[in-house]
XYZ file of C-alpha atoms in Angstrom:
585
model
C -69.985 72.247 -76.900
C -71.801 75.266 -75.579
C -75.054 74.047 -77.217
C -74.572 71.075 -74.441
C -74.048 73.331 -71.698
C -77.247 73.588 -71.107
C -77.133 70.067 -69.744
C -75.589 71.016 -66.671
C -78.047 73.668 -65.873
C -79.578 71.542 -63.229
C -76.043 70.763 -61.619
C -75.052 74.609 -61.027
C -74.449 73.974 -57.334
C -72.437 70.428 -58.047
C -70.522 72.520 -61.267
C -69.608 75.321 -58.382
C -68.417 72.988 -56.040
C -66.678 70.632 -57.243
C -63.649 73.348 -58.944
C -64.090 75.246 -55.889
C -63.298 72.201 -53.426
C -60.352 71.680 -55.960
C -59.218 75.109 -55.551
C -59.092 74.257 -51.952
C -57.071 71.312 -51.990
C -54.577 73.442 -54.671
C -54.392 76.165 -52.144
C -53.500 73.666 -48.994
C -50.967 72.089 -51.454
C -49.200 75.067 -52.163
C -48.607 75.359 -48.310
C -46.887 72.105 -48.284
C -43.150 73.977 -49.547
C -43.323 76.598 -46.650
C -43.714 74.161 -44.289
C -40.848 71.830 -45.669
C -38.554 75.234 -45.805
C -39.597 75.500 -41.971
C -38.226 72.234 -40.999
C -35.349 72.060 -42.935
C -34.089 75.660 -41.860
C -35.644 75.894 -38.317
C -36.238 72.129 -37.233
C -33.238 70.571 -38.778
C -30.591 72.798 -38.756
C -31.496 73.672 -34.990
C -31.819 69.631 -34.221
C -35.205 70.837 -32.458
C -37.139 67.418 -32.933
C -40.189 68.891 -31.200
C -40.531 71.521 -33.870
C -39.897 69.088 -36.597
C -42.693 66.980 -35.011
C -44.785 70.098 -34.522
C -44.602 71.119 -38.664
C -44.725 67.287 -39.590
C -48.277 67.052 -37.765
C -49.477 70.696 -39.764
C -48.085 68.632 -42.983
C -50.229 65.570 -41.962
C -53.072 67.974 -41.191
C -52.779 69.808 -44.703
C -52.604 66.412 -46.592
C -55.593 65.091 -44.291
C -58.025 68.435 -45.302
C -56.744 68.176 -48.803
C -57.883 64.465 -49.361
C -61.250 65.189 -48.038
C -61.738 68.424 -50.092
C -60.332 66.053 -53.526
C -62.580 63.427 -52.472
C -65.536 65.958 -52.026
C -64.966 67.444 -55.006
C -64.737 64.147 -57.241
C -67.658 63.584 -55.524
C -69.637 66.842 -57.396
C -67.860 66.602 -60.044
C -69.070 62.770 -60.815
C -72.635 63.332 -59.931
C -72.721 66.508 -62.541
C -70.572 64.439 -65.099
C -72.815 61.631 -64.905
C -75.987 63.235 -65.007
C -75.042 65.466 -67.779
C -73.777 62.787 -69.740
C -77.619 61.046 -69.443
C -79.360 63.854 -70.284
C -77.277 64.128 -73.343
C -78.371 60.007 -73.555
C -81.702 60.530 -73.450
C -82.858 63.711 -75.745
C -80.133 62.246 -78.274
C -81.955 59.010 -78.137
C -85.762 60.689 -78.150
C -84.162 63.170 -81.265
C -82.831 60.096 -83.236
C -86.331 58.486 -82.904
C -88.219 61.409 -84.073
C -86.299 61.811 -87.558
C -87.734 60.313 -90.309
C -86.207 57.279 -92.550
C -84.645 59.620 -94.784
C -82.382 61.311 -91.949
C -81.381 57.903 -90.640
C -80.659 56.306 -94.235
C -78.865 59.310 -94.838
C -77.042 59.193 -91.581
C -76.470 55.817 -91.264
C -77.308 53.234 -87.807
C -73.796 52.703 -86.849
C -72.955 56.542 -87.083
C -76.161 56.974 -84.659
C -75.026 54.307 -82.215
C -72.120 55.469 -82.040
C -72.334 58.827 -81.277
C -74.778 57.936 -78.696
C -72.590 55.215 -76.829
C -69.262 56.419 -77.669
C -69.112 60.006 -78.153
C -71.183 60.465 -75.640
C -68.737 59.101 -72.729
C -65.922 61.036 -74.095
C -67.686 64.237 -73.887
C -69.027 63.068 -69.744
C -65.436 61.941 -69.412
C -64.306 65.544 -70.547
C -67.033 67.086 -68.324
C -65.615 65.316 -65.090
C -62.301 65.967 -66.178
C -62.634 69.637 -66.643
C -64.521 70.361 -63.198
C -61.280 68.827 -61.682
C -58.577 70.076 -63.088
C -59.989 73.409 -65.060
C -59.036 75.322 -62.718
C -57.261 73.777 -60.348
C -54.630 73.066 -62.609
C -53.717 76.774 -63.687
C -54.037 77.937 -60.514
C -51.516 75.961 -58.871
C -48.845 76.796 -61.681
C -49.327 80.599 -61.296
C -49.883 80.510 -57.071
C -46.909 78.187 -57.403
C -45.297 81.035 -59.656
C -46.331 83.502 -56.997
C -45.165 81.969 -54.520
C -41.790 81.782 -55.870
C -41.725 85.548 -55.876
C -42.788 86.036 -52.097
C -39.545 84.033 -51.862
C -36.977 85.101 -54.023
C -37.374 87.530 -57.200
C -34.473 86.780 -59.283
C -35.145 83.042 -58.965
C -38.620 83.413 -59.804
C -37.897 85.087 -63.183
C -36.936 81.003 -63.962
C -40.634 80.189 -63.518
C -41.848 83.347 -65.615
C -39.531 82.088 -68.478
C -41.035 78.482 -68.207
C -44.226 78.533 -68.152
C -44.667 80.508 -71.115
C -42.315 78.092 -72.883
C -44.647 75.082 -71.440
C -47.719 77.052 -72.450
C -46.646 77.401 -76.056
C -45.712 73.656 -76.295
C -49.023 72.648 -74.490
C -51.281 74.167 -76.673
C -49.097 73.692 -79.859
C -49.539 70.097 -79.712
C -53.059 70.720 -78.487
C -54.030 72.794 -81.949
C -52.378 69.897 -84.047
C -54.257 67.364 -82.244
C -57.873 68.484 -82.593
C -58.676 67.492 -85.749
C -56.589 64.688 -85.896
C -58.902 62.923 -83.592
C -62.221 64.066 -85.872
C -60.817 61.567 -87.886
C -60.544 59.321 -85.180
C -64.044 59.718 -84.741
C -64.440 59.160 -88.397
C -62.776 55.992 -88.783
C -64.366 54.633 -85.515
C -67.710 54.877 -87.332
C -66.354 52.972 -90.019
C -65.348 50.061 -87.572
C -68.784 50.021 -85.865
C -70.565 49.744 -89.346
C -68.576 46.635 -90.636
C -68.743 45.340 -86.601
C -72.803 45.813 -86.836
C -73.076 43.817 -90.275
C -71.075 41.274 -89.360
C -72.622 39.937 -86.306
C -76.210 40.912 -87.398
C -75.226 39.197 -90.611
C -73.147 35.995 -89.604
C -75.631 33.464 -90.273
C -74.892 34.455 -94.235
C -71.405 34.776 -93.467
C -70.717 31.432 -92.355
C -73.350 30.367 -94.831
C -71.307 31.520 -98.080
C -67.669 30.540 -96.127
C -66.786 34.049 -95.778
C -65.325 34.830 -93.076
C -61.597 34.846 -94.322
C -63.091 37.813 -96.423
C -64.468 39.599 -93.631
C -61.901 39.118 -91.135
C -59.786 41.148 -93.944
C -62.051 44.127 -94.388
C -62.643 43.945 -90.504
C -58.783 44.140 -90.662
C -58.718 46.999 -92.881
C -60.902 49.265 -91.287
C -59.261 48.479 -88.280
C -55.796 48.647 -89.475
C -56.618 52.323 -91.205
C -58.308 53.205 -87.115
C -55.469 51.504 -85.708
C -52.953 54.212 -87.991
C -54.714 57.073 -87.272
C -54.504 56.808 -83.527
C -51.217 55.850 -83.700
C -50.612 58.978 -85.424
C -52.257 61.314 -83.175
C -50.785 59.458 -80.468
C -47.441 60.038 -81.018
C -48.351 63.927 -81.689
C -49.908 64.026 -78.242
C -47.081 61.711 -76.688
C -44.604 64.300 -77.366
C -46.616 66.254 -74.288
C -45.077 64.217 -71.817
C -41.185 64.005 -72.572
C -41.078 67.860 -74.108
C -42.185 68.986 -70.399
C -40.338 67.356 -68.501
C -37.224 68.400 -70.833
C -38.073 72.037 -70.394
C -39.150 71.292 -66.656
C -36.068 69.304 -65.364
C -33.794 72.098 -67.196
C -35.550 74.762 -65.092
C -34.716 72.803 -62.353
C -30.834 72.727 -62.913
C -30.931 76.326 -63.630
C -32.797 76.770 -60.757
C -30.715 74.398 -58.148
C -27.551 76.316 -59.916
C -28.571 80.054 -59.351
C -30.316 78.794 -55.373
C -26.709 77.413 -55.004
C -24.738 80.074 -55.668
C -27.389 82.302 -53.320
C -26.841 80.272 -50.473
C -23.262 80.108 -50.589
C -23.802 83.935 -50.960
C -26.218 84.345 -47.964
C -29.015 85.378 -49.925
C -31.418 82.006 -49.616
C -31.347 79.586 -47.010
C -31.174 75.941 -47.528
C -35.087 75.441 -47.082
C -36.111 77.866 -49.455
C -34.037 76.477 -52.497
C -35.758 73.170 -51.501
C -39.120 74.965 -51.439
C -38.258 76.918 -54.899
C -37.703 73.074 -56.410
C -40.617 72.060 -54.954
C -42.674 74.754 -56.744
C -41.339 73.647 -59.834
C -41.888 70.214 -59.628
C -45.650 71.149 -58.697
C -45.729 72.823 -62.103
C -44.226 69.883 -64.018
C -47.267 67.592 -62.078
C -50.048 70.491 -63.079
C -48.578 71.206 -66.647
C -48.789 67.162 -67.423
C -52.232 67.016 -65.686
C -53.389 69.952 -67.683
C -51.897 68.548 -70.959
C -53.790 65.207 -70.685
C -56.832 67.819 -69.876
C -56.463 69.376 -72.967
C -56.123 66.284 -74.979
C -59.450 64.999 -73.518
C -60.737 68.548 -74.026
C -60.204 68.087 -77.946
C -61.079 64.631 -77.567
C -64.404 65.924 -76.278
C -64.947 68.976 -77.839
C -64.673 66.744 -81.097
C -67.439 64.553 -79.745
C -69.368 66.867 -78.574
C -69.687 68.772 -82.209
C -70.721 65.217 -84.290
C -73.036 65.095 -81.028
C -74.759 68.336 -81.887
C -74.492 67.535 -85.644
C -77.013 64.864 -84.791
C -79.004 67.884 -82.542
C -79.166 69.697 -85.870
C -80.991 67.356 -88.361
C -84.133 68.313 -88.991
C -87.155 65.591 -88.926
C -88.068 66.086 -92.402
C -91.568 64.862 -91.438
C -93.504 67.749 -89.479
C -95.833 66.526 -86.761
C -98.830 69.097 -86.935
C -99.795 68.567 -83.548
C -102.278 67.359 -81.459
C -103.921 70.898 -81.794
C -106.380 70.246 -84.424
C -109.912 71.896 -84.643
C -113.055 69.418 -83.840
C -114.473 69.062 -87.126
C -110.953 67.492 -88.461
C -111.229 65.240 -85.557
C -114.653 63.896 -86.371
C -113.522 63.502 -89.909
C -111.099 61.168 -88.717
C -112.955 59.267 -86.454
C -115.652 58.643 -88.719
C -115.415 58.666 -92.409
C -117.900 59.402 -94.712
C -119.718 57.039 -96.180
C -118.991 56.659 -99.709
C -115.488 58.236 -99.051
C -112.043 56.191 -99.760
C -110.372 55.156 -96.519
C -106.863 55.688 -98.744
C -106.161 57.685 -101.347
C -103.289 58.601 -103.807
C -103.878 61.337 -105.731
C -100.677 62.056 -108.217
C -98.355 61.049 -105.810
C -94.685 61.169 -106.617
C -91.648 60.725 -104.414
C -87.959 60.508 -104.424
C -85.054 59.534 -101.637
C -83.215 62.279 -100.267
C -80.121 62.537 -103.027
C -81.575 60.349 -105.166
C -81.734 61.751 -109.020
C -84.733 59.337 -110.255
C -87.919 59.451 -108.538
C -89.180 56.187 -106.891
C -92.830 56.588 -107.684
C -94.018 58.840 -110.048
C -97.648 59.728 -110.492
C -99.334 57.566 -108.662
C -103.114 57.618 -107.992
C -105.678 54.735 -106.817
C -108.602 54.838 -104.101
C -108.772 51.675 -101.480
C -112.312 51.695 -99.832
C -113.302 50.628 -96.223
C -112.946 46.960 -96.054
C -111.314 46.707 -99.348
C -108.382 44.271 -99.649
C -105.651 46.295 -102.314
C -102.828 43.763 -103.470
C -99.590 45.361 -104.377
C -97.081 43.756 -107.137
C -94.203 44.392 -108.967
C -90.541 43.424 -109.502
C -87.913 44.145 -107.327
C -87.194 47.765 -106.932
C -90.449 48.511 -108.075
C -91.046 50.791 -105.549
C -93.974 48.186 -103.850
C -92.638 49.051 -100.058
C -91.871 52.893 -100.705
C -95.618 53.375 -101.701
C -97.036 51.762 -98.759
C -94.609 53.693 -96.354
C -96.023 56.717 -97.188
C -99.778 56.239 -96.076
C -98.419 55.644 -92.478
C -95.887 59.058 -93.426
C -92.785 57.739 -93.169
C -91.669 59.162 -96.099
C -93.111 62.475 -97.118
C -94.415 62.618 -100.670
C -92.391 65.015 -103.734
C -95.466 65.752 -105.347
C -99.205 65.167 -105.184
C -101.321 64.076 -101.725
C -101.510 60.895 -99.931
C -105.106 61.386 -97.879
C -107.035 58.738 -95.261
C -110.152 59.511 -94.432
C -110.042 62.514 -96.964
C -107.499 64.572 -94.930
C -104.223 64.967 -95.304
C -101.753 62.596 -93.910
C -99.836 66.060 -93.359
C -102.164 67.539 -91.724
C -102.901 64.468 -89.250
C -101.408 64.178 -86.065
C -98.147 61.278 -85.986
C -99.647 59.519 -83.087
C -103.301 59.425 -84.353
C -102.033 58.501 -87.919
C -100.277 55.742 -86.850
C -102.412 54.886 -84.010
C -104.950 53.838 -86.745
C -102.923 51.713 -88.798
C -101.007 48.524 -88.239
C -97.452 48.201 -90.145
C -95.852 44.150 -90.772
C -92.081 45.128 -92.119
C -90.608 42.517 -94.467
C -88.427 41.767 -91.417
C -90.057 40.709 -88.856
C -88.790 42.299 -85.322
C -89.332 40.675 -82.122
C -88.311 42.179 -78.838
C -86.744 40.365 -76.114
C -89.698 39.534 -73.746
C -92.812 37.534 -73.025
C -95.387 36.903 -76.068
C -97.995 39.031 -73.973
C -95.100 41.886 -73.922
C -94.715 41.715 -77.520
C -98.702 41.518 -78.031
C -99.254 44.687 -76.519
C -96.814 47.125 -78.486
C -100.016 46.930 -80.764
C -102.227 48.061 -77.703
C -100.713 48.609 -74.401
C -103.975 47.351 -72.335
C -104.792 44.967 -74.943
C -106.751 41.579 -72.809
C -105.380 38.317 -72.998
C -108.841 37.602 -74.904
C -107.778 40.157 -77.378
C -104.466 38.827 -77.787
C -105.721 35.488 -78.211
C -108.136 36.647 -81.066
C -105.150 38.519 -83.029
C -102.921 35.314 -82.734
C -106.078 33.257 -84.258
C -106.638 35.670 -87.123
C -102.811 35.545 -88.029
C -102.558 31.772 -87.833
C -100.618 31.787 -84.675
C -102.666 30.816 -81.947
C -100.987 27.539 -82.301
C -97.423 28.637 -81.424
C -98.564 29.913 -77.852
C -101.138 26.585 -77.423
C -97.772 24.387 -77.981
C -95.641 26.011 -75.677
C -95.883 24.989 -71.988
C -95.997 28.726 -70.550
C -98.323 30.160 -73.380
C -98.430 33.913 -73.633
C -95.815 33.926 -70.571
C -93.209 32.134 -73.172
C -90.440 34.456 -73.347
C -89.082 35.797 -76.557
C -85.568 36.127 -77.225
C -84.072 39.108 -79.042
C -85.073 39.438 -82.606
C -87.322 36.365 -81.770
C -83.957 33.497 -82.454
C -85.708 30.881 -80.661
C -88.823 31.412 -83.539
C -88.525 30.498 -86.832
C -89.148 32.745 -89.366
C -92.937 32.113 -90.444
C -93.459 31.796 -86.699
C -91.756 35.436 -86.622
C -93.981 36.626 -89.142
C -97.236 34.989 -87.899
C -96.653 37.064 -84.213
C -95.858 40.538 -86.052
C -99.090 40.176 -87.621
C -100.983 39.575 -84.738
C -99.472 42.213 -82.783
C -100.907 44.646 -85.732
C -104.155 42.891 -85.469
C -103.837 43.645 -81.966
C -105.093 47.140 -82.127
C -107.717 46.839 -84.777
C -106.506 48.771 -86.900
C -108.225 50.926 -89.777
C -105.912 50.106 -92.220
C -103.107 47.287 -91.367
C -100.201 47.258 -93.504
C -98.941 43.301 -94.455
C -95.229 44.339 -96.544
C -94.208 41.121 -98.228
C -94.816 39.791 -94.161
C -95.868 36.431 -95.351
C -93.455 35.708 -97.821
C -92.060 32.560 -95.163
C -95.041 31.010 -95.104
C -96.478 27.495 -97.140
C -99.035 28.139 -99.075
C -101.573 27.119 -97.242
C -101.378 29.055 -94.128
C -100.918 32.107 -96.426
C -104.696 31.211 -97.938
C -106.395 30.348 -94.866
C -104.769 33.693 -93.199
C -106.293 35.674 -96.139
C -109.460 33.826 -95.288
C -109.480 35.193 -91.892
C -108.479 38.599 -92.773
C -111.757 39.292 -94.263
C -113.588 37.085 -92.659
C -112.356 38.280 -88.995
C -110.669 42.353 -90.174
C -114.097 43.154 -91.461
C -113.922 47.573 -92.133
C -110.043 47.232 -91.792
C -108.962 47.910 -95.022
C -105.486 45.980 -95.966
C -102.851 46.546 -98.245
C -100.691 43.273 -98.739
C -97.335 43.551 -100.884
C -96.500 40.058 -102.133
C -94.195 38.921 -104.775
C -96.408 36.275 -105.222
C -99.475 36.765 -107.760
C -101.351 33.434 -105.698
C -101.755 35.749 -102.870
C -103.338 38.481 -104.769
C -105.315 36.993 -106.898
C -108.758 37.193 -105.116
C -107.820 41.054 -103.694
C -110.438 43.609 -104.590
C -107.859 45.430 -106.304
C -104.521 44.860 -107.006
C -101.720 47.709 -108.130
C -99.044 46.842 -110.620
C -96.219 48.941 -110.075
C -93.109 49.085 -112.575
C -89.872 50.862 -112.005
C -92.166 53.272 -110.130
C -94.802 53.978 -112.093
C -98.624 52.103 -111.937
C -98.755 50.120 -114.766
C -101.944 48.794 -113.695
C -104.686 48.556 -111.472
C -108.211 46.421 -111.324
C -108.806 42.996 -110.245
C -106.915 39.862 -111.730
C -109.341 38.924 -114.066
C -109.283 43.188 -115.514
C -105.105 42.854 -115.579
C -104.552 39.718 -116.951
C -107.089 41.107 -119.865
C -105.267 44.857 -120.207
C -102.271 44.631 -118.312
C -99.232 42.961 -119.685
C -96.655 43.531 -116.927
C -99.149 41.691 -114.629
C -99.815 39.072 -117.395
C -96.071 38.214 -117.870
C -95.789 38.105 -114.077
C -98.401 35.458 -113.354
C -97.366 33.500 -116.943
C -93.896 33.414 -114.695
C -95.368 31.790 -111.749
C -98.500 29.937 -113.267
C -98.721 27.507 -115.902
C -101.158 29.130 -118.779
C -104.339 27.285 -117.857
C -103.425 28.646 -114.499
C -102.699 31.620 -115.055
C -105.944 32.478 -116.939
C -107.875 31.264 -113.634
């Protein structure tokens, strides 16, 4: 938690205020019993209504000054809860988007979601809470302890007896509670995960008639979350009763012993009445600071898988925009002669992984040059094309563009010179223009028009009555999926990209707007050099160069005529898909 402190730095004055407006309504509050003793041993037993009046108007007043001062300090409190809460929001978000894809694999999406959603608003709940009652809470139990003495000693010594006893029980339950709602925490992740693939998945679901099945495992998880907090619960629901037990017994003593003094002459009537009072102020503060301290360890819990998050390292090191002029030239402008991509004995494994996904891998791909990637599945087609943009950062060997390392290049000038098609095509919610222009923000609508024609899609905006103003829903449902496909590859195209990335991204389309988009790739992408994964040897066939990867190691490399000749991984792969006059073609 102190690691998050920091995020209150720029609410000092609102973190000072708000406890010390509390403070002042605690202090008019303790007031209240003096001015009840008045009445009942001046006002009432006197029958002077005018005094009674008199003391009810400074009890009005007190109450009055006290709601304002609670209301100003909610008021602080909020605004420092709040905004420390979004700053936590927003560096957690820009962190999580600056770690690689091995921290987030590793990590997992729901885990991330929820610790920025969830966790988050427990530990801004726990921030609001504690500005409140911090301090407000102890201090009325001890003033209301002192004020007892300034009273009567002997009855005091009840108060110095219970709150120690209400201490120990209070933080008892509070040390048995912590890390009982860690696994809370734990288990909530667990819900969120099976939540997250059932709604992104329920197409399939309802597809394969499974939904009995996953109503069950929903069930599970939610039964195991449901026993866990049920557990806890009835820890920290023993707070309530075991207080007011220890509480309400004080008060019997109390009334007892303030009994016997009055009959004795040593108390008045108003000042046992005030005594009781105090007490019963205690039992409020003790149960207020109890359900403090419960969202305390709720929050401190949060706030640790919070910095946990904080703590993982981007295993991918942006050198900086700091780079000398001659690198910068180099980048800009290759030399001629010089491979736009190169792997030179390039090996790489997932983090915890014991078998490498690629091992030794090395190929040039010229300016211009079309490079067709193939393999089965699992091959490791998709982990070798992730590196050039450094998504992954390579075990062994060097993955260079332009002849520099992609190390040693800059993340936004990397990536601002190549354009990257997923296998899934993702669509934000927004107009087609929008979505045209996360390849180049100030891209024209001639531009855009040009992409869309080169990726076969200038159709889908001519057909629809608002063109590029048609809105998009989220993940592009109102699309189908070639249509999806087509519009990721023209928001690539979009930038004009040195080297644009196509990762199985046409797999949903016939084959005949798969040729003529090829066609228009070199035709239209001239100096872009393209890498284009496909399952499908058709699609590859006329590539300058196609790479035959299998179980993560290059089994080949040359054109199709040079593989079907010397390769036999390739051959067996188009003798699957082509019938053998075909297949010699």
């Amino acid at each position: 938690m102190k690691k998050l402190l920091k995020y209150l730095s720029i609410y000092k004055k609102e973190a000072v205020l708000a406890p010390l407006f509390k403070m002042l309504e605690a202090s008019f509050e303790l007031l209240v019993p003096l001015v009840m003793a008045e009445i009942i041993d001046t006002g009432i037993k006197n029958q002077d209504m005018a005094f009674i009046l008199k003391m009810g108007a400074v009890l009005v007043l007190l109450g009055a000054i006290g709601l304002a001062c609670s209301l100003t300090a909610q008021y602080f409190a909020a605004k420092a809860a709040v905004g420390f809460g979004a700053g936590i929001r927003r560096d957690l978000f820009r962190h999580v988007n600056r770690l690689s894809y091995s921290e987030i694999d590793t990590q997992g999406t729901a885990t991330l979601i929820t610790r920025m959603t969830s966790d988050v608003n427990q530990v801004q709940s726990g921030v609001n809470l504690t500005l409140r009652l911090f301090l407000r809470s102890p201090f009325i139990v001890f003033g209301a302890m002192i004020m007892a003495f300034t009273i009567d000693v002997k009855s005091a010594l009840i108060f110095v007896l219970a709150i120690p006893l209400l201490s120990a029980v209070v933080f008892g339950i509070m040390l048995l509670s912590m890390p009982l709602y860690k696994k809370v925490q734990r288990q909530l992740d667990g819900v969120m995960q099976i939540t997250r693939e059932n709604l992104s998945g329920a197409r399939v679901i309802r597809a394969f008639n499974r939904e009995q099945d996953e109503a069950e495992a929903f069930k599970k998880e939610g039964g195991m979350l449901i026993r866990f907090q049920l557990f806890v619960g009835r820890i920290s629901a023993l707070l309530n009763p075991v207080t007011y037990v220890i509480v309400n017994l004080a008060i019997i003593i109390l009334i007892y012993t303030g009994a016997v003094q009055v009959d004795s002459g040593r108390l008045s009537q108003g000042e046992v009445v005030a005594l009781v009072n105090y007490m019963s102020q205690i039992l409020v503060e003790l149960i207020k600071l109890a359900n403090l301290i419960i969202s305390i360890t709720k929050a401190l819990a949060c706030a640790g898988r919070i910095n946990r998050v904080f703590e993982m390292k981007s295993s991918i090191v942006d050198p900086g925009e700091q780079q000398r002029e001659q690198e910068k030239s180099e980048e800009k402008a290759a030399v001629p002669g010089m491979p736009r991509v190169s792997f030179q004995n390039v090996s790489f494994s997932y983090q915890g992984s014991k078998e490498a996904s690629l091992s030794h891998i090395s190929f040039d791909a010229a300016p211009g040059e079309m490079i067709g990637v193939i393999g089965g599945t699992g091959s490791g087609k998709s982990t070798l094309v992730n590196l050039i943009p450094r998504f992954y950062d390579v075990t062994e060997g060097q993955v260079l563009v332009n002849g520099t390392d992609v190390r040693a290049i800059p993340l936004s000038r990397l990536r601002g010179g190549i354009g990257v098609v997923p296998q899934k095509a993702v669509l934000f919610k927004g107009t087609i223009r929008d979505n045209m222009r996360w390849g180049k923000e100030n891209a024209s609508d001639q531009e855009i028009e040009d992409a869309l024609e080169t990726a076969q899609a200038l159709e889908i905006v001519k057909t629809r009555e608002n063109g590029l103003d048609t809105m998009i829903f989220q993940g592009g449902k109102n699309l189908s999926g070639g249509q999806r496909q087509r519009l990721t590859i023209a928001r690539a195209l979009v930038r004009k990209p040195q080297i644009l990335i196509l990762d199985d991204s046409s797999s949903a389309l016939d084959f005949a707007t798969d040729a003529r988009l090829r066609k228009a790739l070199r035709e239209r992408a001239e100096g872009t050099t393209v890498f284009l994964v496909s399952q499908r040897a058709s699609a590859l066939r006329h590539a300058d160069q196609i790479l035959v990867l299998d179980d993560g190691r290059l089994a080949g490399k040359g054109s199709h005529e040079e593989l079907l000749k010397h390769c036999p991984v390739y051959r067996e792969i188009c003798q699957s898909q082509f019938s053998g006059e075909e297949a010699k073609q």
